[in-house]
Short mmCIF file of C-alpha atoms in Angstrom, two decimals:
data_model
loop_
_atom_site.label_atom_id
_atom_site.label_comp_id
_atom_site.label_asym_id
_atom_site.label_seq_id
_atom_site.Cartn_x
_atom_site.Cartn_y
_atom_site.Cartn_z
CA MET A 1 18.50 -3.01 28.01
CA ILE A 2 17.01 -2.33 24.73
CA VAL A 3 20.22 -2.40 22.69
CA PRO A 4 21.91 -5.82 22.88
CA GLU A 5 25.60 -6.00 24.20
CA VAL A 6 26.97 -7.38 20.82
CA VAL A 7 26.12 -3.97 19.10
CA PRO A 8 29.09 -1.73 18.85
CA THR A 9 28.61 1.78 20.35
CA ILE A 10 29.40 3.54 16.87
CA THR A 11 26.47 1.94 15.47
CA VAL A 12 24.02 2.96 18.50
CA SER A 13 25.53 6.60 18.03
CA LEU A 14 24.74 6.72 14.42
CA PHE A 15 20.85 6.53 15.02
CA LEU A 16 20.36 10.05 16.17
CA PRO A 17 22.31 11.60 13.26
CA ALA A 18 20.41 9.48 10.80
CA LEU A 19 17.12 10.53 12.19
CA TYR A 20 18.23 14.31 11.97
CA VAL A 21 19.24 13.94 8.27
CA ALA A 22 15.93 12.03 7.62
CA LEU A 23 13.97 14.94 9.04
CA ILE A 24 15.87 17.63 7.33
CA VAL A 25 15.42 15.81 4.21
CA GLY A 26 11.60 15.46 4.67
CA PHE A 27 11.66 19.28 5.45
CA ILE A 28 13.29 20.29 2.36
CA ALA A 29 11.14 18.12 0.29
CA LEU A 30 8.06 19.80 1.77
CA LEU A 31 9.45 23.10 1.26
CA GLY A 32 9.99 22.25 -2.36
CA ILE A 33 6.25 21.02 -2.82
CA SER A 34 5.17 24.23 -1.25
CA PHE A 35 7.01 26.36 -3.73
CA GLN A 36 6.24 24.63 -6.97
CA LYS A 37 3.56 25.39 -9.37
CA LYS A 38 3.06 22.26 -11.44
CA ASP A 39 1.19 19.01 -10.47
CA VAL A 40 3.89 16.65 -12.05
CA HIS A 41 6.63 18.63 -9.83
CA ALA A 42 4.66 17.97 -6.78
CA LEU A 43 4.30 14.39 -7.57
CA ILE A 44 8.08 13.91 -8.22
CA LEU A 45 9.09 16.05 -5.03
CA THR A 46 6.88 13.50 -2.97
CA ASP A 47 8.76 10.88 -3.61
CA ILE A 48 11.72 12.49 -1.75
CA VAL A 49 9.43 12.66 1.27
CA GLY A 50 9.34 8.69 0.92
CA VAL A 51 13.10 8.57 0.68
CA ALA A 52 13.16 10.32 3.84
CA MET A 53 10.90 7.70 5.40
CA LEU A 54 13.01 4.91 4.19
CA ILE A 55 16.24 6.80 5.85
CA ILE A 56 14.15 6.89 9.41
CA VAL A 57 13.36 3.10 9.01
CA ALA A 58 16.59 2.10 7.98
CA ALA A 59 18.22 4.02 10.82
CA VAL A 60 16.78 1.43 13.25
CA GLY A 61 18.81 -1.21 11.76
CA THR A 62 17.23 -4.38 13.01
CA ASP A 63 15.49 -7.41 11.25
CA LEU A 64 12.10 -5.78 12.18
CA ALA A 65 12.99 -2.64 10.60
CA GLU A 66 14.02 -4.50 7.67
CA ALA A 67 10.54 -6.02 7.42
CA LEU A 68 9.12 -2.34 7.66
CA ILE A 69 11.30 -1.34 4.91
CA LEU A 70 10.12 -3.57 2.25
CA PRO A 71 6.15 -2.63 2.52
CA GLY A 72 7.08 1.00 3.21
CA LEU A 73 8.94 0.88 -0.31
CA VAL A 74 5.91 -1.17 -1.95
CA VAL A 75 3.51 1.55 -0.44
CA GLU A 76 5.46 4.48 -1.91
CA LEU A 77 5.56 2.73 -5.16
CA ALA A 78 1.72 1.74 -5.26
CA GLU A 79 0.93 5.16 -4.40
CA ILE A 80 3.15 7.09 -6.82
CA MET A 81 1.88 4.53 -9.63
CA ALA A 82 -1.90 5.18 -8.71
CA ILE A 83 -1.39 9.04 -8.25
CA SER A 84 0.58 9.26 -11.67
CA GLU A 85 -2.38 7.31 -13.18
CA ILE A 86 -5.04 9.66 -11.80
CA LEU A 87 -2.66 12.58 -13.46
CA MET A 88 -2.66 10.91 -16.81
CA SER A 89 -6.37 10.02 -16.92
CA ARG A 90 -7.13 13.53 -15.80
CA GLU A 91 -5.07 15.12 -18.51
CA MET A 92 -6.53 12.91 -21.17
CA ARG A 93 -10.00 13.70 -20.18
CA LYS A 94 -8.91 17.59 -20.41
CA THR A 95 -7.35 17.34 -23.77
CA GLY A 96 -9.23 14.64 -25.05
CA LYS A 97 -6.29 12.77 -26.58
CA LYS A 98 -5.25 9.02 -25.59
CA VAL A 99 -1.60 8.25 -24.84
CA SER A 100 -0.32 4.68 -25.39
CA PHE A 101 1.09 2.49 -22.49
CA MET A 102 4.82 1.98 -22.78
CA PRO A 103 5.46 4.44 -25.79
CA MET A 104 8.49 3.65 -27.65
CA PRO A 105 10.53 6.58 -29.12
CA ILE A 106 12.50 4.63 -31.83
CA LYS A 107 11.63 1.80 -34.12
CA MET A 108 13.82 -1.09 -33.47
CA ASP A 109 14.56 -3.10 -36.50
CA MET A 110 17.69 -4.98 -35.85
CA GLU A 111 18.61 -8.69 -37.00
CA ILE A 112 19.73 -9.71 -33.31
CA LEU A 113 16.28 -8.71 -31.92
CA LYS A 114 14.82 -11.64 -34.30
CA THR A 115 17.40 -14.22 -33.75
CA ALA A 116 18.59 -14.10 -30.29
CA PRO A 117 15.69 -13.40 -27.77
CA ASN A 118 14.78 -17.06 -27.53
CA PHE A 119 18.04 -18.46 -26.65
CA LEU A 120 19.28 -15.68 -24.47
CA SER A 121 16.01 -15.67 -22.53
CA LEU A 122 16.11 -19.25 -22.02
CA VAL A 123 19.64 -19.04 -20.70
CA LEU A 124 18.82 -16.52 -18.34
CA ILE A 125 15.53 -18.33 -17.03
CA VAL A 126 17.27 -21.55 -16.65
CA TYR A 127 20.17 -19.66 -14.73
CA GLY A 128 17.55 -18.03 -12.43
CA ILE A 129 15.96 -21.25 -11.52
CA PHE A 130 19.39 -22.68 -10.75
CA LEU A 131 20.04 -19.80 -8.51
CA THR A 132 16.45 -19.94 -6.76
CA GLY A 133 14.96 -17.37 -4.28
CA PHE A 134 14.98 -13.55 -4.90
CA THR A 135 18.34 -13.35 -6.83
CA GLY A 136 17.11 -16.17 -9.15
CA GLY A 137 13.73 -14.72 -9.58
CA ALA A 138 15.28 -11.21 -10.56
CA VAL A 139 17.66 -13.02 -13.07
CA ALA A 140 14.62 -14.97 -14.63
CA GLY A 141 12.44 -11.78 -14.51
CA VAL A 142 15.11 -10.09 -16.76
CA GLY A 143 14.98 -12.95 -19.16
CA ILE A 144 11.47 -12.75 -19.64
CA LEU A 145 11.68 -8.82 -19.74
CA PHE A 146 14.32 -9.03 -22.53
CA TYR A 147 12.10 -11.51 -24.40
CA ALA A 148 9.09 -8.89 -24.08
CA LEU A 149 11.02 -6.04 -25.26
CA ALA A 150 12.81 -7.84 -28.00
CA ARG A 151 9.41 -9.28 -29.40
CA LYS A 152 7.64 -6.07 -29.00
CA SER A 153 7.94 -5.06 -32.66
CA ARG A 154 6.67 -8.17 -34.05
CA GLY A 155 3.83 -8.56 -31.68
CA LEU A 156 3.51 -10.59 -28.22
CA PRO A 157 1.28 -13.60 -27.72
CA PHE A 158 -0.82 -12.01 -25.15
CA GLN A 159 -2.87 -15.09 -24.19
CA LEU A 160 0.44 -16.52 -22.85
CA TRP A 161 1.03 -13.37 -21.06
CA GLU A 162 -2.24 -13.72 -19.17
CA GLY A 163 -1.20 -17.28 -18.40
CA VAL A 164 2.12 -15.74 -16.83
CA SER A 165 0.20 -13.40 -14.92
CA GLY A 166 -1.88 -16.25 -13.60
CA ILE A 167 1.15 -18.06 -12.58
CA SER A 168 2.12 -14.87 -10.61
CA GLY A 169 -0.86 -14.96 -8.70
CA VAL A 170 -0.64 -18.85 -7.72
CA ALA A 171 3.14 -18.20 -6.83
CA TRP A 172 1.80 -15.37 -4.37
CA CYS A 173 -0.42 -17.95 -2.65
CA ILE A 174 2.21 -20.55 -2.55
CA TRP A 175 4.53 -17.89 -0.60
CA LEU A 176 1.90 -17.01 1.73
CA ALA A 177 1.14 -20.69 2.42
CA GLY A 178 4.71 -21.28 3.26
CA PHE A 179 4.92 -18.38 5.67
CA LEU A 180 1.57 -19.45 7.34
CA ILE A 181 3.35 -23.10 7.60
CA LEU A 182 6.23 -21.34 9.31
CA PHE A 183 4.14 -19.58 11.68
CA VAL A 184 1.36 -22.27 12.57
CA ALA A 185 3.49 -25.51 12.46
CA PRO A 186 7.12 -24.99 13.15
CA GLU A 187 7.81 -28.50 13.21
CA ILE A 188 7.49 -28.84 9.36
CA TRP A 189 9.83 -25.77 8.65
CA LEU A 190 11.59 -27.45 5.74
CA LEU A 191 8.23 -27.74 3.67
CA GLY A 192 7.37 -23.89 4.53
CA LEU A 193 10.80 -22.86 3.45
CA LEU A 194 11.07 -24.62 0.30
CA MET A 195 7.36 -23.47 -0.45
CA SER A 196 8.10 -19.83 0.21
CA SER A 197 11.49 -19.87 -1.69
CA PHE A 198 10.17 -21.40 -4.84
CA GLY A 199 6.92 -19.24 -4.42
CA ILE A 200 9.24 -16.00 -4.33
CA LEU A 201 11.08 -17.48 -7.42
CA LEU A 202 8.15 -17.68 -9.53
CA LYS A 203 6.47 -14.43 -8.25
CA VAL A 204 9.53 -12.00 -8.94
CA ALA A 205 10.20 -14.02 -12.24
CA SER A 206 6.41 -13.40 -13.13
CA LYS A 207 6.33 -9.72 -12.23
CA MET A 208 6.58 -8.75 -15.88
CA GLY A 209 3.22 -10.80 -16.18
CA LEU A 210 1.56 -8.08 -14.20
CA ILE A 211 2.76 -5.30 -16.70
CA GLY A 212 1.79 -7.62 -19.42
CA VAL A 213 -1.87 -7.46 -18.10
CA LEU A 214 -1.73 -3.58 -17.74
CA GLY A 215 -0.46 -3.31 -21.35
CA ARG A 216 -3.01 -5.83 -22.64
CA GLU A 217 -4.71 -3.07 -24.94
CA GLU A 218 -1.35 -2.26 -26.51
CA PHE A 219 -0.65 -5.79 -27.34
CA LYS A 220 -4.30 -6.20 -28.84
CA ARG A 221 -3.50 -3.39 -31.25
CA ASN A 222 -0.40 -4.85 -32.32
CA MET B 1 -1.37 1.56 30.93
CA ASP B 2 -3.10 -1.91 31.16
CA ILE B 3 -4.91 -2.94 28.27
CA ALA B 4 -7.90 -4.26 30.49
CA THR B 5 -8.38 -0.53 31.78
CA LEU B 6 -9.00 0.76 28.27
CA GLY B 7 -10.89 -1.99 26.42
CA GLY B 8 -12.53 -3.86 29.17
CA GLN B 9 -11.54 -7.22 30.20
CA LEU B 10 -8.99 -9.52 28.06
CA LEU B 11 -11.09 -12.09 26.37
CA GLY B 12 -8.41 -13.97 24.71
CA GLN B 13 -5.51 -14.14 22.49
CA ILE B 14 -4.70 -15.66 19.12
CA PRO B 15 -1.10 -16.22 19.04
CA LEU B 16 0.52 -16.59 15.41
CA GLY B 17 4.08 -16.80 16.23
CA ASP B 18 5.19 -13.22 16.58
CA ILE B 19 1.99 -11.85 15.47
CA VAL B 20 -0.36 -12.01 18.41
CA LEU B 21 -4.02 -10.64 18.03
CA TYR B 22 -6.00 -9.94 21.05
CA LEU B 23 -9.66 -9.61 21.97
CA THR B 24 -11.21 -7.08 24.31
CA PRO B 25 -15.03 -5.98 24.18
CA PHE B 26 -14.05 -2.66 22.66
CA ASN B 27 -12.09 -4.14 19.75
CA LEU B 28 -14.59 -6.97 18.90
CA PHE B 29 -17.36 -4.21 19.01
CA MET B 30 -15.52 -2.00 16.25
CA PHE B 31 -14.47 -5.43 14.33
CA ALA B 32 -17.91 -6.56 14.16
CA GLY B 33 -19.16 -2.97 13.02
CA ALA B 34 -16.56 -2.83 10.29
CA LEU B 35 -17.54 -6.37 9.02
CA ILE B 36 -21.26 -5.49 9.06
CA PHE B 37 -20.70 -2.56 7.05
CA THR B 38 -18.54 -4.23 4.56
CA THR B 39 -21.21 -6.84 4.15
CA LEU B 40 -23.79 -4.27 3.37
CA ILE B 41 -21.39 -2.94 0.83
CA ALA B 42 -21.00 -6.35 -0.85
CA ILE B 43 -24.50 -6.89 -1.27
CA SER B 44 -25.99 -3.46 -1.93
CA ARG B 45 -26.56 -2.21 -5.64
CA THR B 46 -26.13 1.63 -5.86
CA GLU B 47 -25.44 2.29 -9.53
CA THR B 48 -27.92 4.98 -9.79
CA GLN B 49 -27.80 8.41 -7.97
CA VAL B 50 -30.74 10.94 -7.75
CA GLU B 51 -30.17 14.47 -7.56
CA ALA B 52 -32.64 17.24 -7.11
CA GLU B 53 -32.21 19.75 -9.77
CA PHE B 54 -31.69 23.33 -8.77
CA GLY B 55 -34.49 25.83 -9.68
CA SER B 56 -37.03 23.28 -10.90
CA LEU B 57 -38.90 20.14 -9.33
CA ASN B 58 -37.28 17.56 -11.67
CA ASP B 59 -34.86 15.11 -10.63
CA ASN B 60 -31.72 14.12 -12.41
CA GLU B 61 -30.47 10.64 -12.55
CA VAL B 62 -26.75 9.87 -12.58
CA LYS B 63 -25.63 6.32 -13.57
CA VAL B 64 -22.36 4.51 -13.58
CA GLY B 65 -21.27 1.65 -15.75
CA LEU B 66 -21.33 -1.67 -14.23
CA LYS B 67 -17.59 -2.21 -15.17
CA GLU B 68 -16.35 1.05 -13.24
CA PHE B 69 -18.97 0.01 -10.33
CA LYS B 70 -17.70 -3.30 -9.88
CA ILE B 71 -14.05 -2.17 -9.47
CA ARG B 72 -15.02 0.45 -6.87
CA ARG B 73 -17.11 -1.83 -4.87
CA PHE B 74 -14.40 -4.36 -4.75
CA LEU B 75 -11.79 -1.69 -3.54
CA ALA B 76 -14.50 -0.58 -0.92
CA VAL B 77 -14.84 -4.15 0.41
CA VAL B 78 -11.10 -4.37 0.69
CA CYS B 79 -11.20 -1.03 2.61
CA GLY B 80 -13.65 -2.44 5.02
CA LEU B 81 -11.63 -5.64 5.46
CA ALA B 82 -8.50 -3.78 6.02
CA THR B 83 -10.41 -1.78 8.70
CA ALA B 84 -11.70 -4.68 10.44
CA GLY B 85 -8.02 -6.20 10.48
CA ALA B 86 -6.70 -2.86 12.02
CA MET B 87 -9.49 -3.11 14.79
CA ILE B 88 -8.11 -6.51 16.14
CA THR B 89 -4.43 -6.33 15.47
CA GLY B 90 -2.01 -6.76 18.57
CA ASP B 91 0.79 -5.25 16.67
CA VAL B 92 1.96 -1.71 15.79
CA PHE B 93 3.64 -3.00 12.67
CA ASN B 94 0.55 -4.66 11.20
CA PHE B 95 -1.73 -1.64 12.29
CA THR B 96 0.62 0.54 10.28
CA LEU B 97 0.51 -1.64 7.21
CA LEU B 98 -3.24 -1.72 7.19
CA VAL B 99 -3.56 1.79 7.68
CA ALA B 100 -1.29 2.41 4.75
CA LEU B 101 -3.56 0.01 2.78
CA ILE B 102 -6.58 2.06 3.61
CA GLY B 103 -4.99 4.87 2.25
CA ILE B 104 -3.87 3.29 -1.12
CA VAL B 105 -7.47 1.77 -1.37
CA ASN B 106 -9.04 5.03 -0.67
CA ILE B 107 -7.19 6.57 -3.65
CA GLY B 108 -8.27 3.71 -5.88
CA ILE B 109 -11.88 4.00 -5.15
CA VAL B 110 -12.16 7.57 -6.14
CA SER B 111 -9.41 7.41 -9.04
CA ALA B 112 -11.91 5.33 -11.15
CA VAL B 113 -14.34 8.33 -11.56
CA LYS B 114 -14.44 9.94 -14.76
CA GLN B 115 -14.86 13.64 -13.86
CA ILE B 116 -12.14 16.29 -13.72
CA ASP B 117 -13.12 17.94 -10.35
CA VAL B 118 -12.99 14.58 -8.60
CA LEU B 119 -9.64 13.44 -10.30
CA ASN B 120 -8.23 16.73 -9.05
CA ALA B 121 -9.34 16.21 -5.61
CA ALA B 122 -8.09 12.56 -5.70
CA PHE B 123 -4.69 13.63 -6.80
CA GLN B 124 -4.41 16.21 -3.85
CA TYR B 125 -5.52 13.38 -1.49
CA GLY B 126 -3.22 11.04 -2.87
CA LEU B 127 -0.33 13.49 -2.62
CA ILE B 128 -1.27 13.87 1.05
CA ALA B 129 -1.29 10.31 1.72
CA MET B 130 2.17 9.85 0.20
CA ILE B 131 3.53 12.67 2.20
CA ALA B 132 1.71 11.01 5.18
CA SER B 133 3.63 7.72 4.92
CA LEU B 134 6.78 9.42 6.35
CA PRO B 135 5.27 10.13 9.83
CA LEU B 136 3.44 6.83 9.61
CA PHE B 137 6.38 4.55 8.82
CA GLY B 138 8.91 6.88 10.71
CA GLY B 139 6.74 6.70 13.74
CA ALA B 140 6.46 2.98 13.92
CA ALA B 141 10.25 2.68 13.23
CA ILE B 142 11.08 5.12 16.16
CA ILE B 143 8.63 3.25 18.39
CA LEU B 144 10.49 0.17 17.46
CA ALA B 145 13.88 1.93 18.18
CA SER B 146 12.92 3.36 21.73
CA THR B 147 11.14 0.17 23.22
CA GLY B 148 12.74 -2.61 21.21
CA THR B 149 9.31 -4.14 20.29
CA LEU B 150 6.25 -3.58 18.12
CA SER B 151 3.85 -5.76 20.02
CA ILE B 152 1.32 -3.95 21.93
CA LEU B 153 1.15 -6.73 24.51
CA GLU B 154 4.79 -6.26 25.36
CA ILE B 155 4.67 -2.40 25.16
CA ALA B 156 1.90 -2.21 27.70
CA GLN B 157 3.95 -4.17 30.26
CA LEU B 158 6.92 -1.72 29.81
CA SER B 159 7.42 0.44 33.19
CA PHE B 160 8.98 3.46 31.58
CA THR B 161 7.99 6.07 28.94
CA THR B 162 10.85 8.26 27.23
CA PRO B 163 10.41 11.51 25.29
CA MET B 164 11.41 9.67 22.14
CA MET B 165 8.19 7.49 22.56
CA PHE B 166 6.07 10.67 22.85
CA PHE B 167 7.78 11.99 19.74
CA ALA B 168 7.03 8.74 17.79
CA SER B 169 3.34 8.66 19.01
CA VAL B 170 2.89 12.22 17.73
CA LEU B 171 4.47 11.19 14.44
CA LEU B 172 2.33 7.99 14.06
CA LEU B 173 -0.97 10.18 14.83
CA LEU B 174 0.01 12.65 11.94
CA GLY B 175 0.70 9.55 9.68
CA ILE B 176 -2.69 8.19 10.51
CA ALA B 177 -4.40 11.65 10.04
CA GLY B 178 -2.97 12.07 6.54
CA GLU B 179 -3.53 8.35 5.18
CA THR B 180 -7.20 8.28 6.50
CA GLY B 181 -7.95 11.94 5.80
CA ILE B 182 -9.24 13.38 8.93
CA ALA B 183 -9.57 16.80 10.25
CA PRO B 184 -7.03 18.96 8.57
CA PHE B 185 -6.73 16.89 5.51
CA TYR B 186 -10.54 16.55 5.15
CA ALA B 187 -11.29 19.10 2.64
CA THR B 188 -10.30 17.32 -0.53
CA LYS B 189 -12.58 14.11 0.61
CA ALA B 190 -15.67 16.14 0.14
CA GLU B 191 -15.44 16.40 -3.49
CA MET B 192 -15.09 12.68 -3.53
CA PHE B 193 -18.65 12.01 -1.98
CA ARG B 194 -20.46 13.75 -4.65
CA THR B 195 -19.53 11.17 -7.25
CA PRO B 196 -22.27 9.16 -8.82
CA GLY B 197 -22.73 5.76 -7.22
CA SER B 198 -21.17 7.01 -4.01
CA PRO B 199 -23.32 5.64 -0.95
CA PHE B 200 -20.68 2.85 -0.44
CA ILE B 201 -17.95 5.32 -0.70
CA LEU B 202 -18.96 6.29 3.03
CA ILE B 203 -16.60 3.27 3.80
CA ILE B 204 -13.94 5.83 3.56
CA HIS B 205 -15.66 7.83 6.36
CA LEU B 206 -16.29 4.80 8.47
CA SER B 207 -12.71 3.51 8.13
CA SER B 208 -11.09 6.99 9.22
CA LEU B 209 -13.43 7.16 12.41
CA LEU B 210 -12.70 3.56 13.48
CA VAL B 211 -8.95 3.77 12.76
CA ILE B 212 -8.69 6.97 14.62
CA VAL B 213 -10.59 5.54 17.56
CA ARG B 214 -8.24 2.51 17.52
CA ALA B 215 -5.30 4.69 17.14
CA ILE B 216 -6.01 6.66 20.38
CA GLU B 217 -6.30 3.40 22.16
CA ILE B 218 -2.76 2.38 20.95
CA LEU B 219 -1.09 5.70 21.72
CA LEU B 220 -2.68 5.54 25.25
CA ILE B 221 -1.29 2.17 25.80
CA ILE B 222 2.33 3.26 24.49
CA ASN B 223 2.47 6.59 26.56
CA LYS B 224 0.69 5.52 29.78
CA PRO B 225 -0.59 9.06 30.74
CA PHE B 226 -2.44 8.18 33.74
#
């Protein structure tokens, strides 16, 4: 039997309705794409097809399906970023105008942005390290993001930013090495577990470093 | 269907926990082919493209800047390695991920080009690749739901096939067709090969050819038609 005994029947019976919902969502999105006239709208509607894909994968509802969802989401994000870059670069080439990365619509000149960022981001980062793992990484990442946004009007030290992105790469390697230990030498699983958990803490926290490198031109201008 | 019937004898397995790679002469041949072509890309220098001018006997040289060229060659090498990985993986899961990687890298290779026509084609191709991720991942998920496993070696030993598995295989094939840009989605790729510095862009072609052959092997193993 494919489905284990412990799974209640209502969970099993939800699979087919979820599949139909996903196929209908995908069909509606494809209809929308075929009706639209502008390229930007096609791009936005394509994202709905990605959501339908996530519904199908989530309908399976096992650990393996969870392992499929994460790369599916990452693939969708990577593709939508790449395609919107293509669209922007084509439009810039057509009109001959340059657009800044991360444009800020209002000029923020507040007292709190000059005094608070160091303390608040320090608190967030320390709390994130205390939590460890994915959640801790997210909290510490919010701290770094807050620092970056608050300091933006005064200019960011972009050399430090490149350092952060370097740490991000190293953390990625630690994470992978930890997983390899779990696969190849299961006896020392504790080391592998610690390596991957600290790796993902650093990785998620330094995710902003990646955006920092992307926005390098803008930091240089400041 | 038995793995040995399709790919010749089973030469060996590389077990890495749940991820089991398996080697048959069929797989090894395509793996080596992909690696050899990747090495050729990594050492070749094709910055200049010579075009014949229409209506005269002159030649027209088109050059690519070294910076742009380096990025595109790096992405082409990544594409070759992903193709090689997709050849020997024994896992529908890893196969799906590597095909998705090939799709992303294909978009990346052409998006560095600074010509409006090529960017237009790359945009359309990118939309197709994004839409194709629905049948690709959805097919893999339905295979998982209907067989309980994603390992090809396990699926080959199953004694039954269900209509759901056939439906999933059709979805998977649609997804692979869209990600690598074979027959019905082929048209937008023609524009990409006309870009300067393009000889190594033929890795896009090679990857779609090899991946489709391997995908047919996997689908035959899953559905056991004979």
